[in-house]
PDB file of C-alpha atoms in Angstrom:
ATOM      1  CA  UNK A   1      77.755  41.888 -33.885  1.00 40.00           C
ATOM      2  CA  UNK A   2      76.126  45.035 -35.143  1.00 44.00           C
ATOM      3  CA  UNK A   3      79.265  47.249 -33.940  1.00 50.00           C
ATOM      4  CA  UNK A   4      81.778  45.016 -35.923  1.00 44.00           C
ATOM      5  CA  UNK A   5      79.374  44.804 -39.304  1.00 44.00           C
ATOM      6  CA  UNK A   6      79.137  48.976 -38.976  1.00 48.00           C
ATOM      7  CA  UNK A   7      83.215  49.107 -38.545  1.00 50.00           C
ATOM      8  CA  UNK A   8      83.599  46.111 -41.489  1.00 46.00           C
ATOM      9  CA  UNK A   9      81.628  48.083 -43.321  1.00 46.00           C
ATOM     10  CA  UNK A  10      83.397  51.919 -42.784  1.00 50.00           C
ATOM     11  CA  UNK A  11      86.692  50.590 -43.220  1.00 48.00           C
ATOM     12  CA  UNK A  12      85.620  49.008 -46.503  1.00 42.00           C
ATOM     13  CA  UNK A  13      84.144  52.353 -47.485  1.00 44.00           C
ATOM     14  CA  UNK A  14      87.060  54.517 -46.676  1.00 46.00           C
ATOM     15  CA  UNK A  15      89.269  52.571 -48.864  1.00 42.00           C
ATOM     16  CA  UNK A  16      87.576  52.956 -51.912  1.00 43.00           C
ATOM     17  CA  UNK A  17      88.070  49.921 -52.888  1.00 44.00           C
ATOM     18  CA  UNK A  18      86.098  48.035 -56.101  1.00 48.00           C
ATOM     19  CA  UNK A  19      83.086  46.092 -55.294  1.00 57.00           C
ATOM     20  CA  UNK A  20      84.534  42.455 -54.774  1.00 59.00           C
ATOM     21  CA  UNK A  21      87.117  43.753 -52.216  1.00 56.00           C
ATOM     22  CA  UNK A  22      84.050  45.605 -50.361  1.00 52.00           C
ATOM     23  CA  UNK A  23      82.438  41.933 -50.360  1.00 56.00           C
ATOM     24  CA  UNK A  24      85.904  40.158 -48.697  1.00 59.00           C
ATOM     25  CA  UNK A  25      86.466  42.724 -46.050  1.00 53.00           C
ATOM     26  CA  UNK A  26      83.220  43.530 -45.457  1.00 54.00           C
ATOM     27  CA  UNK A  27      80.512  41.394 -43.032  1.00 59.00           C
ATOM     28  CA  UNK A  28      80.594  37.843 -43.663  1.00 74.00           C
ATOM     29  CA  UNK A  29      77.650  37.272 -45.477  1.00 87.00           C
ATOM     30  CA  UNK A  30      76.202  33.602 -44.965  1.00 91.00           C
ATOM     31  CA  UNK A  31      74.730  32.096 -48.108  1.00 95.00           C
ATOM     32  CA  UNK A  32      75.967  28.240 -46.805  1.00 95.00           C
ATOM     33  CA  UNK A  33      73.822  25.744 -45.193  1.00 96.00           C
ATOM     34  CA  UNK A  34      75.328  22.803 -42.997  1.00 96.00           C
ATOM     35  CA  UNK A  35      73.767  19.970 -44.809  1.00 96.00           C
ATOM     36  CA  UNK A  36      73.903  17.631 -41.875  1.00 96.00           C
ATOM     37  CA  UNK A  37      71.225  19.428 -40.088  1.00 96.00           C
ATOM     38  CA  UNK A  38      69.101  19.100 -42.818  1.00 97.00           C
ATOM     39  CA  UNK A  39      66.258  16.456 -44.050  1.00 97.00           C
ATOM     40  CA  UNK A  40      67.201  15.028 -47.489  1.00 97.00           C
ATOM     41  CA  UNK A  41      64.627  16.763 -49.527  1.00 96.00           C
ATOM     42  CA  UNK A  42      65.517  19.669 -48.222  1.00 97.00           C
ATOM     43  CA  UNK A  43      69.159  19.149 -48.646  1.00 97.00           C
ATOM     44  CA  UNK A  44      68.436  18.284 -52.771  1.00 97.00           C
ATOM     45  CA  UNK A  45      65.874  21.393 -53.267  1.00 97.00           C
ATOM     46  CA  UNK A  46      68.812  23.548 -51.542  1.00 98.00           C
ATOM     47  CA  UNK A  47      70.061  26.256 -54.355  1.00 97.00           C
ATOM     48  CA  UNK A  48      73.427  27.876 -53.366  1.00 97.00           C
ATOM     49  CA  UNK A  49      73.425  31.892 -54.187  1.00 96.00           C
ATOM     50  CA  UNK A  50      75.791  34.530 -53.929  1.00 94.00           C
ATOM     51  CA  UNK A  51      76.996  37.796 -53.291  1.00 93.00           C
ATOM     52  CA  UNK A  52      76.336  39.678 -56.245  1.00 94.00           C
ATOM     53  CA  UNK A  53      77.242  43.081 -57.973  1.00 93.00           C
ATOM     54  CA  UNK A  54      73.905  44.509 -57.273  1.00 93.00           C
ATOM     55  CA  UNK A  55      74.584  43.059 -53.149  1.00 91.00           C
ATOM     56  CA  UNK A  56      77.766  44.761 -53.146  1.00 90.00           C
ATOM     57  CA  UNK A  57      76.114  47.877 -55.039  1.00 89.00           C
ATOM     58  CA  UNK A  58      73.517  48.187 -52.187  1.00 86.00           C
ATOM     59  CA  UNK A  59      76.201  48.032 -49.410  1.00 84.00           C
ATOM     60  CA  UNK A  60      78.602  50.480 -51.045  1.00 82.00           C
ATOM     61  CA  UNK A  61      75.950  52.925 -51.402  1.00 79.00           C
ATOM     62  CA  UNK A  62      74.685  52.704 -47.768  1.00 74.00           C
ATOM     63  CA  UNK A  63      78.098  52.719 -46.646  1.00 73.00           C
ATOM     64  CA  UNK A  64      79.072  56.102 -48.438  1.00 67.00           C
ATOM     65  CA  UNK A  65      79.606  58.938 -46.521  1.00 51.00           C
ATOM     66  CA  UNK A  66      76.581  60.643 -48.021  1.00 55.00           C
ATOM     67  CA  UNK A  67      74.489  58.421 -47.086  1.00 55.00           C
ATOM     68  CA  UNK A  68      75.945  57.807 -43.295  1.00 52.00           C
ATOM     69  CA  UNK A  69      75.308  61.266 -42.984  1.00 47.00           C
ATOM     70  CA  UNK A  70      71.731  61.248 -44.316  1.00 55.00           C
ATOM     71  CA  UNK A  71      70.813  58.226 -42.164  1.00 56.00           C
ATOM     72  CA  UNK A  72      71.741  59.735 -39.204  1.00 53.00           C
ATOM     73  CA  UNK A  73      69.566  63.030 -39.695  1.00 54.00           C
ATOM     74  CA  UNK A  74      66.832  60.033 -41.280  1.00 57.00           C
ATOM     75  CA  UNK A  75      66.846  58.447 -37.981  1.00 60.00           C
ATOM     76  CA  UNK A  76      66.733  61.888 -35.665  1.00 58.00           C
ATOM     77  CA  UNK A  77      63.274  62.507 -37.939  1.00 57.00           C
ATOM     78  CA  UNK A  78      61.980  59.198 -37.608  1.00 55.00           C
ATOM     79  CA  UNK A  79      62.095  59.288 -34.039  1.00 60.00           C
ATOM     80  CA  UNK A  80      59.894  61.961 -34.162  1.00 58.00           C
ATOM     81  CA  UNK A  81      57.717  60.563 -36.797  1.00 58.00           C
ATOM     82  CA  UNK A  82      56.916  57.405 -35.227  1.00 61.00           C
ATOM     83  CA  UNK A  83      55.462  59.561 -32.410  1.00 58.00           C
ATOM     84  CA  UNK A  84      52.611  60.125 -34.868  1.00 61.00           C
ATOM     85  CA  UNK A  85      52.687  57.754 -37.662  1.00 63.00           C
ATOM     86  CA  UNK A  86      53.215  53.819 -38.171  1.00 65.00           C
ATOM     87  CA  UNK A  87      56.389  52.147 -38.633  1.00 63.00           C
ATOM     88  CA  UNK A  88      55.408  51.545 -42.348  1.00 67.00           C
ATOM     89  CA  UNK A  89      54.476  54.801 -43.072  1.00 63.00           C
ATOM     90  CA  UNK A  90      57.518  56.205 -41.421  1.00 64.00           C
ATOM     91  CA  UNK A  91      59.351  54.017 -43.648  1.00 64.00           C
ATOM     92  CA  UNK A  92      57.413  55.254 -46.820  1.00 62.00           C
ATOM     93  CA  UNK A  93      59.428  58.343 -46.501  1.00 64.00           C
ATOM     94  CA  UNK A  94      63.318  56.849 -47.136  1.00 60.00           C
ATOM     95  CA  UNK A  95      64.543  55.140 -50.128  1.00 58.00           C
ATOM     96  CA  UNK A  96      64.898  51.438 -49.660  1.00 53.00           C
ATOM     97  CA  UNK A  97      65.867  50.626 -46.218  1.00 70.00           C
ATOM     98  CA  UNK A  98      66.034  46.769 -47.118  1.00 81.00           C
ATOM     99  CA  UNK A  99      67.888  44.866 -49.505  1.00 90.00           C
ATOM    100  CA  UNK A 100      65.824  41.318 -49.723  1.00 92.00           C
ATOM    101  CA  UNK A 101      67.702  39.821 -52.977  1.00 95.00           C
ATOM    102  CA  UNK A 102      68.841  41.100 -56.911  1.00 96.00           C
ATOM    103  CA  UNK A 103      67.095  40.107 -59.723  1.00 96.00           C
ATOM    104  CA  UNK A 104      69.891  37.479 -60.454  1.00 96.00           C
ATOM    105  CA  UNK A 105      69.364  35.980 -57.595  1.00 96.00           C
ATOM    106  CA  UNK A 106      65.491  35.896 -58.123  1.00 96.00           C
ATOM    107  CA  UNK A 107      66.595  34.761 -61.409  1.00 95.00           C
ATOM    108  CA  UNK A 108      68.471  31.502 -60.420  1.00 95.00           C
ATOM    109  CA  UNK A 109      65.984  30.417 -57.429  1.00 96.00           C
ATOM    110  CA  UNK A 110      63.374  30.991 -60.125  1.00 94.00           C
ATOM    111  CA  UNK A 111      64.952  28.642 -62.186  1.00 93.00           C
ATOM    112  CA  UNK A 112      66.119  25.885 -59.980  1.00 94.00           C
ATOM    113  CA  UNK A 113      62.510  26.022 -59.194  1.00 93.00           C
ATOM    114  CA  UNK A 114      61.389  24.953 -62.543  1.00 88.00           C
ATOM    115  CA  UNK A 115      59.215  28.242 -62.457  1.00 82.00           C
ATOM    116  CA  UNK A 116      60.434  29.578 -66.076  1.00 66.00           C
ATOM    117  CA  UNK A 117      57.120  29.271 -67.056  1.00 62.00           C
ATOM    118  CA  UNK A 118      56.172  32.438 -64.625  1.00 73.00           C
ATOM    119  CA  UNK A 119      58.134  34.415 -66.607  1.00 73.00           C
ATOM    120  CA  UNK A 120      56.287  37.675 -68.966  1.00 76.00           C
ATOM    121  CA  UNK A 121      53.253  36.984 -67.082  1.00 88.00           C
ATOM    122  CA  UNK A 122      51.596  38.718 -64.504  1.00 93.00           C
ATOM    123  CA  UNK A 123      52.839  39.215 -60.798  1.00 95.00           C
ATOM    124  CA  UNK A 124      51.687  40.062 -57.128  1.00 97.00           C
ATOM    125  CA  UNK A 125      53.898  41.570 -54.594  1.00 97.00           C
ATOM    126  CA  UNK A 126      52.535  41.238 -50.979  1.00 97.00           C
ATOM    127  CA  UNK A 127      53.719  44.025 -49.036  1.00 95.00           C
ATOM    128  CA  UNK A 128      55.822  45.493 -51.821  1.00 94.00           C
ATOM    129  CA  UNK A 129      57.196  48.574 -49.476  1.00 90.00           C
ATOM    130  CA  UNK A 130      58.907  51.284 -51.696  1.00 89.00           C
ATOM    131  CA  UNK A 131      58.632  48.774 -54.141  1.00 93.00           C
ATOM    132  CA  UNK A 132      62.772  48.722 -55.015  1.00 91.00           C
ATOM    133  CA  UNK A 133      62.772  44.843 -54.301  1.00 94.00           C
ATOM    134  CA  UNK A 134      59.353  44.055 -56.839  1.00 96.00           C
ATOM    135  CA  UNK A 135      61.187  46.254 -59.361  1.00 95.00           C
ATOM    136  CA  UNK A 136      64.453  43.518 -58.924  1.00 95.00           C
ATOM    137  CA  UNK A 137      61.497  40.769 -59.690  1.00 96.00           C
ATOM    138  CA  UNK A 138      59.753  42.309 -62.260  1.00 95.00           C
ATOM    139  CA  UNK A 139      63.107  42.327 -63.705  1.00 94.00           C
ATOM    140  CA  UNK A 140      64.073  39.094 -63.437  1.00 93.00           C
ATOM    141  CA  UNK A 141      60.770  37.825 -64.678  1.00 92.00           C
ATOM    142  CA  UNK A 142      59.976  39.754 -67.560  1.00 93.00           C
ATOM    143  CA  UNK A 143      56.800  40.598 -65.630  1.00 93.00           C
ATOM    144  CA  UNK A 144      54.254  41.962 -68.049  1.00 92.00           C
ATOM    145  CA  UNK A 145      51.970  43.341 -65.410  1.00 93.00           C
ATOM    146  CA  UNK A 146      53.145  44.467 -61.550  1.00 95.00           C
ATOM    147  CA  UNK A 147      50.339  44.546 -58.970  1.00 96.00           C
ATOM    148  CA  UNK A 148      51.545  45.110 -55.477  1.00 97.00           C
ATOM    149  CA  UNK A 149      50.019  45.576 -51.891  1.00 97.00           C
ATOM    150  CA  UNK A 150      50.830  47.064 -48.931  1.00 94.00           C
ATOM    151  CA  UNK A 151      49.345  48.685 -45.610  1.00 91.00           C
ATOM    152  CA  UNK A 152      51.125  51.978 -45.375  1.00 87.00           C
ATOM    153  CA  UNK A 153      49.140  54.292 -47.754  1.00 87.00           C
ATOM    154  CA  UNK A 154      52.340  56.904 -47.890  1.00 86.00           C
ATOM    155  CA  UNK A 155      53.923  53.980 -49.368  1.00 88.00           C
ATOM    156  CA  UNK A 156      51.215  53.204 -51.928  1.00 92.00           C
ATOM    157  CA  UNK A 157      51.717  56.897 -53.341  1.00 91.00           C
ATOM    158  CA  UNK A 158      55.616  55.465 -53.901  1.00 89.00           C
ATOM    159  CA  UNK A 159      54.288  52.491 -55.501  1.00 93.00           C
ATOM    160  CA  UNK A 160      51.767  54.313 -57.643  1.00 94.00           C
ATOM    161  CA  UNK A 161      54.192  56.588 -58.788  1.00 92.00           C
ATOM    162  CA  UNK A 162      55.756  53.998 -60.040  1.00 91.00           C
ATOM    163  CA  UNK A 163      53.587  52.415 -62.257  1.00 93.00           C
ATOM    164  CA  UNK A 164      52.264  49.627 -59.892  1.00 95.00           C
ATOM    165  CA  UNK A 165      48.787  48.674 -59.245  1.00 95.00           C
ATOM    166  CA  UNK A 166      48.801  48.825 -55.740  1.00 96.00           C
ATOM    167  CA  UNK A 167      46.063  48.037 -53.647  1.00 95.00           C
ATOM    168  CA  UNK A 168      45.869  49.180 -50.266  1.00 94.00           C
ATOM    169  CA  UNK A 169      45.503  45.825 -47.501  1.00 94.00           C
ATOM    170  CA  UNK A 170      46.882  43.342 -45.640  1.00 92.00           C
ATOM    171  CA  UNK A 171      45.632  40.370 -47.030  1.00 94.00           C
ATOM    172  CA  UNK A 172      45.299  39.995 -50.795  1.00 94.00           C
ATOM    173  CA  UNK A 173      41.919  40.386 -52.620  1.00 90.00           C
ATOM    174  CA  UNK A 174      43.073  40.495 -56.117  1.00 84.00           C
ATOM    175  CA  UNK A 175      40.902  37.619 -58.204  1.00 86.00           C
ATOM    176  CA  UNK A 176      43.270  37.739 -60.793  1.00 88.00           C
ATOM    177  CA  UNK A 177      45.552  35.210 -61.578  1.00 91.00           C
ATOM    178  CA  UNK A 178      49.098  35.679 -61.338  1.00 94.00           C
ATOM    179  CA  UNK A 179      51.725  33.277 -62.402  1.00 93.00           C
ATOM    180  CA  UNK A 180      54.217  34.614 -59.701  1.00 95.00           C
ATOM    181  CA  UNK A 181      53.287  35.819 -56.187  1.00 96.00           C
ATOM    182  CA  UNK A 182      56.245  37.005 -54.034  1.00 97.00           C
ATOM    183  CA  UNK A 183      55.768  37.699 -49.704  1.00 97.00           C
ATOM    184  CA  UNK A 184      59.167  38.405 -48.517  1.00 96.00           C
ATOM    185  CA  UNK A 185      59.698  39.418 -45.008  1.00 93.00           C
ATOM    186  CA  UNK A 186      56.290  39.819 -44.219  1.00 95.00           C
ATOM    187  CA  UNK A 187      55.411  36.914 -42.436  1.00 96.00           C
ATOM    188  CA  UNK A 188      56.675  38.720 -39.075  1.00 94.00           C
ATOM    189  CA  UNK A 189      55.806  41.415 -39.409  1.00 92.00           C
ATOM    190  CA  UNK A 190      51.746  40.841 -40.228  1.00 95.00           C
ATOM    191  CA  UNK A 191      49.003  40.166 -37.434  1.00 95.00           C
ATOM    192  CA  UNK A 192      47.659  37.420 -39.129  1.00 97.00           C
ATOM    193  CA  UNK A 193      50.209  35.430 -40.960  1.00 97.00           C
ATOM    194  CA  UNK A 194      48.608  32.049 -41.166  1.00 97.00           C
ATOM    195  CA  UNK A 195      45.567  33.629 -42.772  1.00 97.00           C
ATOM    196  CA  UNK A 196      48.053  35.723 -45.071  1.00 97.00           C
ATOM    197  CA  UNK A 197      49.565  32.232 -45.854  1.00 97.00           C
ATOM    198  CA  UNK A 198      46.091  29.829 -46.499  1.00 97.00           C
ATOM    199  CA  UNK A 199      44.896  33.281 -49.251  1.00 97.00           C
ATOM    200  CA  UNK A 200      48.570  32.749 -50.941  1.00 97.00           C
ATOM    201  CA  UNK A 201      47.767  29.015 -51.019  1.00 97.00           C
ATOM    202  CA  UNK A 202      44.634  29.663 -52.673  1.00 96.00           C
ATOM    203  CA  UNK A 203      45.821  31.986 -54.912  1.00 95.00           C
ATOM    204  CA  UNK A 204      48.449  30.014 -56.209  1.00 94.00           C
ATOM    205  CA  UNK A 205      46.119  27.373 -57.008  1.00 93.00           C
ATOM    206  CA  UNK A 206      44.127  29.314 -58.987  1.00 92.00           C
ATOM    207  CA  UNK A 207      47.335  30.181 -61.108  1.00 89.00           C
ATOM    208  CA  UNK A 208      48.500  29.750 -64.486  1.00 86.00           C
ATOM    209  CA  UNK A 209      49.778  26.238 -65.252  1.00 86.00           C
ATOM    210  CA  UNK A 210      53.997  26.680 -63.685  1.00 84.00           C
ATOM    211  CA  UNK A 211      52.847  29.665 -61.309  1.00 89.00           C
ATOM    212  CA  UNK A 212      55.058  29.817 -58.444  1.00 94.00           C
ATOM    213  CA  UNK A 213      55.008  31.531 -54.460  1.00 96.00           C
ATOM    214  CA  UNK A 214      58.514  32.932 -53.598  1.00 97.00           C
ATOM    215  CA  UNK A 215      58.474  33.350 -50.219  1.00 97.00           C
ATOM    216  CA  UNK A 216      60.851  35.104 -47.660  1.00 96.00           C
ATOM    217  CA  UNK A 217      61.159  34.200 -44.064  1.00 96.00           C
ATOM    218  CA  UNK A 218      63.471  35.929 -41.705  1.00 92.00           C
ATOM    219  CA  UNK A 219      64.810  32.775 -38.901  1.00 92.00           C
ATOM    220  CA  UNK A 220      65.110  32.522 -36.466  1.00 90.00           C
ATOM    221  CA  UNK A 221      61.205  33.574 -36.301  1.00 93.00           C
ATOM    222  CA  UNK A 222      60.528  36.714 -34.334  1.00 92.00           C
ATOM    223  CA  UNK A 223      57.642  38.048 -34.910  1.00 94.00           C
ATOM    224  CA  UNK A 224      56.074  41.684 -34.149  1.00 90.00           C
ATOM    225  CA  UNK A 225      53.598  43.917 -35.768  1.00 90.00           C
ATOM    226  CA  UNK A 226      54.600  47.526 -35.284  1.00 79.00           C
ATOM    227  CA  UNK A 227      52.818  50.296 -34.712  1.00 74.00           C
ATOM    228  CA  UNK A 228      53.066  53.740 -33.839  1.00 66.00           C
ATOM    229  CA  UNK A 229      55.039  55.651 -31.183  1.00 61.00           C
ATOM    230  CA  UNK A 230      57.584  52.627 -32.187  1.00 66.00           C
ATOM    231  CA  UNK A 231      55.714  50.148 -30.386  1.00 77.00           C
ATOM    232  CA  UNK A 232      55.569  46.509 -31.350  1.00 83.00           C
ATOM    233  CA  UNK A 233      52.469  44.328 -30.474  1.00 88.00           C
ATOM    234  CA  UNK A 234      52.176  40.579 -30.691  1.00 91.00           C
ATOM    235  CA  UNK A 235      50.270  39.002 -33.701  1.00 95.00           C
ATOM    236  CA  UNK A 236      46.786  37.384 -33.229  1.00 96.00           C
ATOM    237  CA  UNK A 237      47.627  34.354 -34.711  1.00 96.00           C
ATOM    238  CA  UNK A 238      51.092  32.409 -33.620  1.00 94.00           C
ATOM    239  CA  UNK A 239      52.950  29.766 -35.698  1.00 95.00           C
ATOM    240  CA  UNK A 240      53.624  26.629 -34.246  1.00 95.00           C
ATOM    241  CA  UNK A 241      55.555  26.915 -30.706  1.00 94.00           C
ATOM    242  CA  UNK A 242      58.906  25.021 -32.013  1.00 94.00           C
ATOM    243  CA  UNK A 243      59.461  27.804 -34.580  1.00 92.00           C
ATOM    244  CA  UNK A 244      59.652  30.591 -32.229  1.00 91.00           C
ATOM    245  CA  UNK A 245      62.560  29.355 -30.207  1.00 89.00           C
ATOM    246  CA  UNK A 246      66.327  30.605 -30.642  1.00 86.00           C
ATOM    247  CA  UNK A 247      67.293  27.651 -33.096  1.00 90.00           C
ATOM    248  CA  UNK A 248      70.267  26.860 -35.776  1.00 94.00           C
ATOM    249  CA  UNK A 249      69.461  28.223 -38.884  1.00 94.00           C
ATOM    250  CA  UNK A 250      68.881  24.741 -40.424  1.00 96.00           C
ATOM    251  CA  UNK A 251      66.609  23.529 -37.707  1.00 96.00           C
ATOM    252  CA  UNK A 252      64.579  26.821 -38.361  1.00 96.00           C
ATOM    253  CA  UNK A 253      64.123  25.658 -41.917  1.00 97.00           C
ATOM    254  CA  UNK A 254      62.859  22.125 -41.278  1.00 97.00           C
ATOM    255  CA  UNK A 255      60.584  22.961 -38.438  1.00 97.00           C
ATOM    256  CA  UNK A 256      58.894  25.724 -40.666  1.00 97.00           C
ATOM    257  CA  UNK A 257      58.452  23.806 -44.012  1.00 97.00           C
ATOM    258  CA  UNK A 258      57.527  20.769 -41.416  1.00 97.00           C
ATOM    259  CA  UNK A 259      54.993  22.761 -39.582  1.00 97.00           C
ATOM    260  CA  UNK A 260      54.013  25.831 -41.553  1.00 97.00           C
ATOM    261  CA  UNK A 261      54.084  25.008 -44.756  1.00 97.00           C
ATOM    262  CA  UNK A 262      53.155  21.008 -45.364  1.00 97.00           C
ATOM    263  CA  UNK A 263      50.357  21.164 -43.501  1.00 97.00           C
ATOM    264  CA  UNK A 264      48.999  23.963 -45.821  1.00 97.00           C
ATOM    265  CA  UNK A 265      49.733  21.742 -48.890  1.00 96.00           C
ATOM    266  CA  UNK A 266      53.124  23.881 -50.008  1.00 96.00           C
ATOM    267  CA  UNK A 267      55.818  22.007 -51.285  1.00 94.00           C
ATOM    268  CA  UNK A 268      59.226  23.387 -51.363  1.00 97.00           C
ATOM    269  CA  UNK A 269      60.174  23.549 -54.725  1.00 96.00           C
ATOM    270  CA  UNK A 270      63.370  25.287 -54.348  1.00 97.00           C
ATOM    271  CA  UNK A 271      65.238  27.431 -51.316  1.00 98.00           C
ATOM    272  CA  UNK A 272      67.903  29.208 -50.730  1.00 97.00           C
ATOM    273  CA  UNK A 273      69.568  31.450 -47.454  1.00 97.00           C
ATOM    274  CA  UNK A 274      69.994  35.077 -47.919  1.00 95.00           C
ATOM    275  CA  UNK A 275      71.686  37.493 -45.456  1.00 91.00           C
ATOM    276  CA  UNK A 276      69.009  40.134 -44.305  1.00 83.00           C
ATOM    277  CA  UNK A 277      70.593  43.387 -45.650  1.00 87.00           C
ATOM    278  CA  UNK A 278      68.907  46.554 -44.241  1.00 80.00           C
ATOM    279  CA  UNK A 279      70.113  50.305 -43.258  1.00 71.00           C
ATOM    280  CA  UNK A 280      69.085  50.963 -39.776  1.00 58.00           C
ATOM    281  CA  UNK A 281      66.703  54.169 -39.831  1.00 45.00           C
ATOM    282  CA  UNK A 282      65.041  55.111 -36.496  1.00 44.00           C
ATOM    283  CA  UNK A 283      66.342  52.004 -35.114  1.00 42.00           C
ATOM    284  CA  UNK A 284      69.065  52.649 -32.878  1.00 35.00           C
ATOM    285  CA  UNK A 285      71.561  54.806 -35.053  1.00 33.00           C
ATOM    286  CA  UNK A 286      72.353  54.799 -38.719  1.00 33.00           C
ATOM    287  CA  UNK A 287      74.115  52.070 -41.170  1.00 35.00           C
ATOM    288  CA  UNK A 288      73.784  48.648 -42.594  1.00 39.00           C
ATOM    289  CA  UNK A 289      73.166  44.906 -40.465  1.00 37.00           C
ATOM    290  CA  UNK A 290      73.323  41.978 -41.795  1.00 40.00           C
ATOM    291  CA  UNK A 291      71.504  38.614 -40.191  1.00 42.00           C
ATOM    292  CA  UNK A 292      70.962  35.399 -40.985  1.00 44.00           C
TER     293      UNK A 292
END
């Protein structure tokens, strides 16, 4: 899969050609659901997104021969630097590695989930990395005030630098209140992500009247908290069995709003499926993958 999405992708890039041909002969990017495998609420709260300009922007660029080349020396250092340093704070040290969604695309989930009201107000993004991704929400929000966290302190510097209030943790402290609170791809990756979830529960309920959690989940749910020497260790606290076997991509929806997130009290306002967009640095070679 990843052999044909790197070849997609090079041919694409060799031709030069404009942005919407990269998008047809590039990697099929899912953004459909098969609504037959799906509850009814579910199926009505489903909002149907696209590959965008700013999708096709990200792939381009990642795909140029520039950049091929610089990933490639990226990932000979990183091997070396994970021999020393965390997987986050190796990652602190390239320029977004992951492509979670454009503002437009914020924009219209946003919307269809009646959370206009979020918008010039305050937000919190939970494990904002190098902080490219909260810049596409700040964006789409009109965000008035950006406070982020993380757990790589290289990373923080990145964030500080530019302009966020960044606070240094794994689980958020802030007291404020913040009409939009964002976690995307973090559940995984996080030791304790039930915890993470029950102090983003709280938080929103302590919001401004219309405040809103966007949350991104990567599914099928494999989860592993990295470390140094590029090790992975399990988390301390599991989600429910079901979710953690090889599923459809529809039955890995249900079972985690089913058993994640009702019995926490979270109602899915609005959802959407994404491709998981992401040049591979210290990972096995250099380009872009795509996943479900």
């Amino acid at each position: 899969m990843r052999s044909l999405l790197r070849r997609s992708l090079r041919e694409a890039c060799e031709s030069e050609a404009p942005h919407d041909s990269l998008l047809r002969r590039g990697p099929r990017l899912r953004y459909d659901i098969d609504r037959s495998k799906l509850p009814p609420e579910l199926c009505s709260s489903f909002c149907l997104l696209s590959a965008d300009e700013a999708t096709a922007t990200y792939i381009s660029s990642a795909c140029s021969l520039r950049s091929v080349l610089a990933d490639v020396g990226s990932s000979l250092v990183a091997a070396l630097l994970k021999l020393c340093l965390t997987h986050a704070d190796t990652m602190a040290l390239f320029h977004e590695t992951m492509f979670a969604c454009s503002a437009e695309q914020a924009r219209r989930l946003l919307d269809a989930a009646g959370a206009a009201s979020c918008s010039g107000g305050s937000m919190l993004d939970v494990g904002a990395a190098d902080g490219a991704t909260t810049a596409r929400l700040a964006a789409a929000t009109g965000a008035s005030r950006v406070c982020v966290t993380e757990v790589s302190r290289l990373s923080a510097l990145r964030l500080a630098a530019r302009g966020y209030d960044c606070a240094v943790e794994e689980q958020p402290t802030a007291s404020a209140r913040f009409g939009l609170l964002s976690c995307l791809n973090v559940l995984d990756r996080t030791a304790r992500p039930l915890t993470l979830l029950r102090r983003l529960r709280d938080m929103l309920a302590a919001a401004p009247p219309g405040g809103v959690l966007l949350l991104g989940v990567a599914l099928p749910f494999r989860p592993a908290v990295l470390a140094a020497a590029g090790c992975s260790v399990p988390p301390t606290e599991r989600l429910p069995p079901p979710l953690l076997r090889e599923r459809r991509f529809e039955e890995s929806v249900a079972l985690f709003a089913d058993l994640v997130l009702s019995p926490l009290g979270l109602r899915v306002s609005a959802w959407s499926r994404l491709p998981y967009l992401s040049r591979q640095i210290g990972g096995g070679g250099a380009g872009v993958c795509g996943g479900r």
